Amino acid sequence: KSLPYFCRGEVIRGFGRGSKELGIPTANFSDSVVDHLPADVATGIYYGWACVGNGDVYKMVMSIGWNPYYKNTKKSMETHVIHTFKEDFYGDILSVVMVGYIRPERTYDSLEALIAAINSDIEEAKLKLELPEHLKLKEDNFFTSTA
Ligand code: ADP
Ligand code: MG
């Protein structure tokens, strides 16, 4: 298995999926990060740890999926950091460790169903990341070494 998987890179603009309007903004990784993702990392929802720049490390959920902008030929990696930030952080460096897999991607009949699914992913991430073997990754040197 390829987890835990560590990666970092620039936060780029998405193309208005409206995640922020749903109350669940997702920071999109630049292509260089996506291009380095091993092919055996399945699409779906992951949980782990994330930090912006040299900031604190927070819990996160990440969606890996096929990017419609590139006619579904290219993956996208979108991270929701479980923290309320004062400002957007486009252009900043996001560091992430993917720790575990929650579920495959699927489609939903309604916006309400989608939001409910994401909120349940967030709750699962919060719980799972309290396990000692996952908590120790929060303290990993990856997050303290300046890149
Ligand atoms: P886009 O389509 O540009 O990705 P989103 O609606 O998904 O737009 O919002 C993502 C942006 O919101 C991120 O790039 C970041 O700058 C900002 N942001 C603010 N708070 C968070 C958070 N908790 N997690 C992720 N991104 C956040
Ligand atoms: Mg986004």
PDB file of C-alpha atoms and ligand atoms in Angstrom, residues 11-21 24-28 78-91, ligand 1:
ATOM      1  CA  VAL A  11      -2.647  25.765  -3.990  1.00  0.00           C
ATOM      2  CA  ILE A  12      -4.167  26.755  -7.316  1.00  0.00           C
ATOM      3  CA  ARG A  13      -7.574  28.101  -8.302  1.00  0.00           C
ATOM      4  CA  GLY A  14     -10.229  25.574  -9.136  1.00  0.00           C
ATOM      5  CA  PHE A  15     -12.961  26.371 -11.583  1.00  0.00           C
ATOM      6  CA  GLY A  16     -15.908  27.115  -9.371  1.00  0.00           C
ATOM      7  CA  ARG A  17     -17.426  23.876  -8.291  1.00  0.00           C
ATOM      8  CA  GLY A  18     -18.858  26.073  -5.586  1.00  0.00           C
ATOM      9  CA  SER A  19     -17.378  24.120  -2.697  1.00  0.00           C
ATOM     10  CA  LYS A  20     -17.058  27.313  -0.700  1.00  0.00           C
ATOM     11  CA  GLU A  21     -20.756  28.039  -1.103  1.00  0.00           C
ATOM     12  CA  ILE A  24     -16.711  23.110   2.390  1.00  0.00           C
ATOM     13  CA  PRO A  25     -13.881  24.854   0.501  1.00  0.00           C
ATOM     14  CA  THR A  26     -11.339  22.501  -1.112  1.00  0.00           C
ATOM     15  CA  ALA A  27      -7.781  23.644  -1.784  1.00  0.00           C
ATOM     16  CA  ASN A  28      -6.754  22.298  -5.192  1.00  0.00           C
ATOM     17  CA  GLU A  78      -8.689  18.665  -3.411  1.00  0.00           C
ATOM     18  CA  THR A  79      -8.116  19.096   0.314  1.00  0.00           C
ATOM     19  CA  HIS A  80     -10.617  20.401   2.828  1.00  0.00           C
ATOM     20  CA  VAL A  81      -8.654  21.471   5.904  1.00  0.00           C
ATOM     21  CA  ILE A  82     -10.767  21.013   9.043  1.00  0.00           C
ATOM     22  CA  HIS A  83     -10.131  24.492  10.371  1.00  0.00           C
ATOM     23  CA  THR A  84     -11.611  27.952   9.837  1.00  0.00           C
ATOM     24  CA  PHE A  85      -9.055  30.232   8.168  1.00  0.00           C
ATOM     25  CA  LYS A  86      -9.237  34.023   8.279  1.00  0.00           C
ATOM     26  CA  GLU A  87      -8.315  34.331   4.605  1.00  0.00           C
ATOM     27  CA  ASP A  88      -7.909  32.297   1.441  1.00  0.00           C
ATOM     28  CA  PHE A  89      -4.485  30.846   0.770  1.00  0.00           C
ATOM     29  CA  TYR A  90      -4.229  30.607  -3.009  1.00  0.00           C
ATOM     30  CA  GLY A  91      -0.579  30.461  -4.059  1.00  0.00           C
TER      31      GLY A  91
HETATM   32  P1  ADP B   1     -11.659  26.575  -5.906  1.00  0.00           P
HETATM   33  O1  ADP B   1     -12.605  26.104  -6.960  1.00  0.00           O
HETATM   34  O2  ADP B   1     -10.796  27.742  -6.360  1.00  0.00           O
HETATM   35  O3  ADP B   1     -10.829  25.439  -5.343  1.00  0.00           O
HETATM   36  P2  ADP B   1     -13.189  26.511  -3.428  1.00  0.00           P
HETATM   37  O4  ADP B   1     -14.595  27.011  -3.289  1.00  0.00           O
HETATM   38  O5  ADP B   1     -13.001  25.015  -3.417  1.00  0.00           O
HETATM   39  O6  ADP B   1     -12.581  27.173  -4.725  1.00  0.00           O
HETATM   40  O7  ADP B   1     -12.328  27.195  -2.264  1.00  0.00           O
HETATM   41  C1  ADP B   1     -10.994  26.767  -2.080  1.00  0.00           C
HETATM   42  C2  ADP B   1     -10.109  27.857  -1.498  1.00  0.00           C
HETATM   43  O8  ADP B   1     -10.643  28.306  -0.244  1.00  0.00           O
HETATM   44  C3  ADP B   1      -8.731  27.309  -1.166  1.00  0.00           C
HETATM   45  O9  ADP B   1      -7.856  27.382  -2.280  1.00  0.00           O
HETATM   46  C4  ADP B   1      -8.268  28.223  -0.017  1.00  0.00           C
HETATM   47  O10 ADP B   1      -7.573  29.348  -0.535  1.00  0.00           O
HETATM   48  C5  ADP B   1      -9.581  28.667   0.633  1.00  0.00           C
HETATM   49  N1  ADP B   1      -9.875  28.023   1.920  1.00  0.00           N
HETATM   50  C6  ADP B   1     -10.311  28.695   3.025  1.00  0.00           C
HETATM   51  N2  ADP B   1     -10.517  27.856   4.058  1.00  0.00           N
HETATM   52  C7  ADP B   1     -10.207  26.604   3.613  1.00  0.00           C
HETATM   53  C8  ADP B   1     -10.218  25.306   4.251  1.00  0.00           C
HETATM   54  N3  ADP B   1     -10.588  25.145   5.531  1.00  0.00           N
HETATM   55  N4  ADP B   1      -9.831  24.237   3.505  1.00  0.00           N
HETATM   56  C9  ADP B   1      -9.472  24.405   2.201  1.00  0.00           C
HETATM   57  N5  ADP B   1      -9.436  25.594   1.558  1.00  0.00           N
HETATM   58  C10 ADP B   1      -9.806  26.709   2.247  1.00  0.00           C
END
